[in-house]
Coordinates of C-alpha atoms in Angstrom, one line a residue:
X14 CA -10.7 -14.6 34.3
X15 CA -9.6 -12.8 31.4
X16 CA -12.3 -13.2 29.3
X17 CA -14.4 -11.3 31.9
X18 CA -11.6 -8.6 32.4
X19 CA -12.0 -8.3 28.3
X20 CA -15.7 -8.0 28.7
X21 CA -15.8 -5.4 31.5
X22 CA -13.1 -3.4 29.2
X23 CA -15.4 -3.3 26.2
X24 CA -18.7 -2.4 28.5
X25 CA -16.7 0.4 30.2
X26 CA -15.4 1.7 27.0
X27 CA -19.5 1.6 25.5
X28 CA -20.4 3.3 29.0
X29 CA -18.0 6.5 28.5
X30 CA -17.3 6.8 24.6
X31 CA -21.0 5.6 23.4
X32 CA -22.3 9.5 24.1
X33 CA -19.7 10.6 22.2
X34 CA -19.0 8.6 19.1
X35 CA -21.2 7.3 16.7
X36 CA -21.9 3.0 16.2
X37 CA -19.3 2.9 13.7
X38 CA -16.9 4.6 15.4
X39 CA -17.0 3.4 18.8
X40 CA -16.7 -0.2 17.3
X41 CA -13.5 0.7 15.3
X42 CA -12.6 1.9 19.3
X43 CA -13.5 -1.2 20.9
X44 CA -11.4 -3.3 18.2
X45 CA -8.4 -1.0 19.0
X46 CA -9.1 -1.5 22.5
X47 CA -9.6 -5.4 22.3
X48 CA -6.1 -5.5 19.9
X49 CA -4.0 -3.4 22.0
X50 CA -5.1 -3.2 25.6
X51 CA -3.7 -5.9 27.6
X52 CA -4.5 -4.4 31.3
X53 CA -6.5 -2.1 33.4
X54 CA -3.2 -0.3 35.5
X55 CA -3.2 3.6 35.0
X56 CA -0.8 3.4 32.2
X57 CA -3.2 1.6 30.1
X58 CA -6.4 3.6 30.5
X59 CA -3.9 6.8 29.6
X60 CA -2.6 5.2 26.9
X61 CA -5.8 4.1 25.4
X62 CA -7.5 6.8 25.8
X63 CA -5.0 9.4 24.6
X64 CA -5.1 7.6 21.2
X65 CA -8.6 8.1 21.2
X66 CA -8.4 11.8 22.0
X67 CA -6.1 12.2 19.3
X68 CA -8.5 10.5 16.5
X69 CA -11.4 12.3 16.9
X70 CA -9.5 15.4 18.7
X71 CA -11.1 15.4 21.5
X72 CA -9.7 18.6 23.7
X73 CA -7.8 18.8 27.0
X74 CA -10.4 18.9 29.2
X75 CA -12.8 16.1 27.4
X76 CA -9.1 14.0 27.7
X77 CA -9.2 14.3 31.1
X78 CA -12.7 13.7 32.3
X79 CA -12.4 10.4 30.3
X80 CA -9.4 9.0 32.2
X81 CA -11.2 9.4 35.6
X82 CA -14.5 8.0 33.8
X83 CA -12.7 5.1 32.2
X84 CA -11.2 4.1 35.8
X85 CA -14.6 4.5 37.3
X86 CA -16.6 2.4 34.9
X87 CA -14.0 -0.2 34.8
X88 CA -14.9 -1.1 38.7
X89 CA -19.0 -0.7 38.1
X90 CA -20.6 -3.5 39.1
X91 CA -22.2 -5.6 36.3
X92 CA -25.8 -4.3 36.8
X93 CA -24.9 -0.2 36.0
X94 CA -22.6 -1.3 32.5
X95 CA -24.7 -1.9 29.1
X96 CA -24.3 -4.8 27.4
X97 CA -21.2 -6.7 26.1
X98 CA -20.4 -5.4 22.4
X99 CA -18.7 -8.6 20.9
X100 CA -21.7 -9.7 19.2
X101 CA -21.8 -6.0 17.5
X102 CA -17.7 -6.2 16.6
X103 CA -18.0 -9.8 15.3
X104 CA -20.6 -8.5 13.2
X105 CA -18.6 -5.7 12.1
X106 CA -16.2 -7.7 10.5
X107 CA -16.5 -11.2 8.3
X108 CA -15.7 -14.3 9.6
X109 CA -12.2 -15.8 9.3
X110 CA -12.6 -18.7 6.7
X111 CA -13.1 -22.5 8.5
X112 CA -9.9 -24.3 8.5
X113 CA -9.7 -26.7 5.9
X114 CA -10.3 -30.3 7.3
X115 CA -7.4 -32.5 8.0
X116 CA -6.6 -35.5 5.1
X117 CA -8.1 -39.0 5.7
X118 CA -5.0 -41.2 6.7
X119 CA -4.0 -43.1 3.3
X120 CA -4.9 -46.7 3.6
X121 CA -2.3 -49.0 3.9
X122 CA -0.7 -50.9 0.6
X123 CA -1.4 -54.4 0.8
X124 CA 2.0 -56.4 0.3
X125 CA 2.2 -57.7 -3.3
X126 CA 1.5 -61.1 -4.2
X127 CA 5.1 -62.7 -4.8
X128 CA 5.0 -64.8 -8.3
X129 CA 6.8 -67.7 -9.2
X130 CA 9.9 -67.4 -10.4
X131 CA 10.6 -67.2 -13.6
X132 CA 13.9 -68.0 -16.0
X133 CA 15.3 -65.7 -18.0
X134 CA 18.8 -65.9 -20.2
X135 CA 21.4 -64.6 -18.9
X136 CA 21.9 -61.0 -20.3
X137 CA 24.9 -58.7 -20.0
X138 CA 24.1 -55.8 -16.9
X139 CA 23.8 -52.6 -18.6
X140 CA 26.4 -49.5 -17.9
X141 CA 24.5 -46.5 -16.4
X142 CA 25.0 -43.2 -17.8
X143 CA 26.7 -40.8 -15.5
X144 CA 24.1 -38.6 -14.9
X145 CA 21.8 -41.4 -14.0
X146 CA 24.4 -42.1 -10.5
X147 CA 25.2 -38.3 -9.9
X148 CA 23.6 -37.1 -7.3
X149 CA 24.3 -33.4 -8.4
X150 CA 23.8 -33.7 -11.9
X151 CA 20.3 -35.0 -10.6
X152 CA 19.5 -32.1 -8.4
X153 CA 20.6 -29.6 -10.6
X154 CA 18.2 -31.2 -13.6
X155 CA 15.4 -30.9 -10.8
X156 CA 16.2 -27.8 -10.5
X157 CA 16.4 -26.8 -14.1
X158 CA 12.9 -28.5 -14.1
X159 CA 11.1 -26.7 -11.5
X160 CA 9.5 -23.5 -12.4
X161 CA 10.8 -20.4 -10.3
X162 CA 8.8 -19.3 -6.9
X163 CA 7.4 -16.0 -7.2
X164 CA 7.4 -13.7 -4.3
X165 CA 3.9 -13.1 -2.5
X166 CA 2.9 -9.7 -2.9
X167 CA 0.8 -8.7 0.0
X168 CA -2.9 -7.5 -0.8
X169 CA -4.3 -4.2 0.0
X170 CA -8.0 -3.8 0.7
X171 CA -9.8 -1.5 -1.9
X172 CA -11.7 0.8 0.8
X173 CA -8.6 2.7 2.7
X174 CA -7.4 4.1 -0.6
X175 CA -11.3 5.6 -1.8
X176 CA -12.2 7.1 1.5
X177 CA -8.2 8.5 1.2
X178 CA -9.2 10.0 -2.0
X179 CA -12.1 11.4 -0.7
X180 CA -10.4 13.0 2.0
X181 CA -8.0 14.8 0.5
X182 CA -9.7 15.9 -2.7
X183 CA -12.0 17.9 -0.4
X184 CA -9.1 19.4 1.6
X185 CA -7.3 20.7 -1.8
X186 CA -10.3 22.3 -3.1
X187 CA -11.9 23.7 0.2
X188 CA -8.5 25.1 0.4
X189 CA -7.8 26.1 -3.6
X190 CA -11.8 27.8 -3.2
X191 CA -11.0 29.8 -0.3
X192 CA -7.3 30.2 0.3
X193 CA -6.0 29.7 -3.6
X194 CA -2.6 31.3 -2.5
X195 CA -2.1 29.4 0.4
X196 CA -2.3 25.7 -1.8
X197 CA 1.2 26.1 -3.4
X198 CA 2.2 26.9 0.5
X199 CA 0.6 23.8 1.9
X200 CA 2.1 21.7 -0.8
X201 CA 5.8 22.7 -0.3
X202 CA 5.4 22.3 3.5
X203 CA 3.9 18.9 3.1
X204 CA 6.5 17.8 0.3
X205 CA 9.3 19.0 2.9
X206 CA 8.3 16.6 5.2
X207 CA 6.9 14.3 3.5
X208 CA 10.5 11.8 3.6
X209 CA 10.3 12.0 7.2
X210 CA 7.2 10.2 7.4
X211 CA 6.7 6.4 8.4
X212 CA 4.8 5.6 4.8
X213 CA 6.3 3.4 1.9
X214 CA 9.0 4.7 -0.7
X215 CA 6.5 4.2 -3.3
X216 CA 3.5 5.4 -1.6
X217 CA 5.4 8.9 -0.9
X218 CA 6.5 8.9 -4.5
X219 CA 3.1 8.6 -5.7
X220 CA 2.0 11.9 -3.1
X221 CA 4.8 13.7 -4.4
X222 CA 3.8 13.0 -8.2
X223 CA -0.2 13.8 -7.4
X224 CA 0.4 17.3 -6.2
X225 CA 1.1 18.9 -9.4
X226 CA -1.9 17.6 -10.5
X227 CA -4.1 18.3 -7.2
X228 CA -7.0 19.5 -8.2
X229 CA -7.5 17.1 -11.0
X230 CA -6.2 14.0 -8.8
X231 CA -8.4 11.5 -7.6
X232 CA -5.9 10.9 -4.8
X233 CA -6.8 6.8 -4.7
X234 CA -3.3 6.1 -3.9
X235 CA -2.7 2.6 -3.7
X236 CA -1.1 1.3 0.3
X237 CA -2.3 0.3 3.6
X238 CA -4.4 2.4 6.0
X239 CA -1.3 2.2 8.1
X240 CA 1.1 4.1 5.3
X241 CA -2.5 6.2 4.2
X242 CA -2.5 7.2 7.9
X243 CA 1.3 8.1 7.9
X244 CA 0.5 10.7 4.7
X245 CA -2.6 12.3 6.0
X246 CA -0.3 13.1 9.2
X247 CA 1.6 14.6 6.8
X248 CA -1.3 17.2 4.9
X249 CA -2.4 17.9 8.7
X250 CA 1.4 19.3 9.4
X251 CA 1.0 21.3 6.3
X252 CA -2.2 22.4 7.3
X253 CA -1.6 23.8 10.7
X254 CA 1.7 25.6 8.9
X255 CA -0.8 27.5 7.0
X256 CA -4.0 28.2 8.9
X257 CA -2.9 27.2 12.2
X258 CA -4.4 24.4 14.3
X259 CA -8.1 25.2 15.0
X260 CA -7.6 26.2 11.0
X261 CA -6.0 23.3 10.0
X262 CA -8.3 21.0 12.1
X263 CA -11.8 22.5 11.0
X264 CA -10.8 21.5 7.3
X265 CA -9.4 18.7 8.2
X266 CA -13.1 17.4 10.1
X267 CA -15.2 18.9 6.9
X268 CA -12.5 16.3 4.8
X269 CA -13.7 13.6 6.8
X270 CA -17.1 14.6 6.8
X271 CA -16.5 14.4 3.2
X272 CA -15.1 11.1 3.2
X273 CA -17.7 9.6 5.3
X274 CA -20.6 9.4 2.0
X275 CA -18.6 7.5 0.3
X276 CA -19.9 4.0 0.4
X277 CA -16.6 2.3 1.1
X278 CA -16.8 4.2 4.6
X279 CA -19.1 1.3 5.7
X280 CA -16.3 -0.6 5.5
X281 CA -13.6 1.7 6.6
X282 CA -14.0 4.4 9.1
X283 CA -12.3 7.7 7.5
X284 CA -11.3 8.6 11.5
X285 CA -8.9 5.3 10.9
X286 CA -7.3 7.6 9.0
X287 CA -6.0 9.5 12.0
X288 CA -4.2 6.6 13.5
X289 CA -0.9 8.2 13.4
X290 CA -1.9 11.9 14.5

């Protein structure tokens, strides 16, 4: 069934990541597993697990011991796997809001009592007024009437942006502390690909317009985790321009260190963060 399949997925993925993640962590892995893992076929576990690899930059060899422990756990038999984490993920996040109950059926009109007729004098019929018989002149004074829709604009949760902030106000000043003449290199080489990136026009506007001001920025920049994501991919590229990889990846883990005191991080893993890396 595959509700079991789903649950032998999760147990597996507890079995090889739990010794190497943290609680939060490993659940923000086992949602991104239960959202985009649909099978167990080869592709799958290499796909999974490579985005995993990349997030918390797990190296070559780690990568591939995981594929063959990932294959093997997934045909355990029930007894050797720990328990089913659902209960812990639903717990993680807050109930979707009950769906509101469906309306009573309206009770039917009873048919009105017909009166006696009554005489009246005759009396001229009155002349409607065009408007009253035009059918457009109607709609259009609906129209007129109606007060004008305003677009939805979609909400973005508070948390992504802080733990952002605290990311990269810890990169620029670990790097303005120890590499002062390297900053002004970091931001050119992040501004020059900064348009290539997958994040919002306005988001990548507001980047641009914080650098001048880095070390006095609080670097809350207002967008999704996805487009948040997108920019930090961008300050890694920079990074690795300037110090090189192991460089540009020990700052960037003493930034998420960093990031992970904030008390929004109970809400929002900073390692989210690496989604597009």
């Amino acid at each position: 069934m595959a509700g079991d399949a789903q649950s032998q997925r999760r147990r597996a993925t507890v079995a090889v990541l739990g010794p190497l993640l943290d609680t939060a962590a490993l659940l923000d892995e086992l949602w991104f597993q239960h959202e985009t893992m649909r099978g167990e076929a080869v592709s799958d576990i290499i796909g999974f697990v490579d985005a995993v690899a990349r997030r918390h930059l797990f190296d070559t060899a780690t990568c591939k011991r995981l594929y063959a422990d990932f294959f093997k756990a997934l045909r355990l038999p029930d007894a050797q796997l720990p328990a089913d984490p659902w209960p812990a993920m639903q717990a993680q996040r807050p109930a979707a809001p009950a769906p509101a109950p469906a309306p009573a059926p309206a009770m039917p009109v009873p048919p009105a009592v017909m009166a006696a007729p009554m005489v009246v004098p005759a009396v001229a019929p009155a002349v409607a007024s065009p408007s009253a018989i035009n059918p457009v002149a109607a709609a259009l004074a609906a129209a007129q009437a109606s007060p004008p829709a305003t677009a939805t604009v979609p909400a973005i949760d508070a948390e992504p942006p802080v733990v952002f902030g605290a990311l990269l106000r810890s990169i620029v000043s670990e790097v303005h502390r120890y590499h002062r003449e390297a900053l002004d290199e970091v931001r050119k080489d992040a501004l020059g690909v900064l348009d290539s990136s997958g994040a919002s026009a306005a988001l990548r506007n507001a980047y641009r317009e914080a650098w001048p001001r880095a070390l006095q920025h609080d670097w809350q920049l207002r967008g999704s985790a996805a487009d948040l994501a997108e920019l930090l991919r961008v300050t890694y590229h920079a990074l690795a321009e300037a110090f090189g990889r192991v460089g540009a990846e020990q700052i960037l883990q003493r930034g998420l260190r960093a990031a992970e005191a904030v008390p929004e991080a109970r809400l929002f893993s900073p390692k989210r963060l690496m989604a597009s890396m």
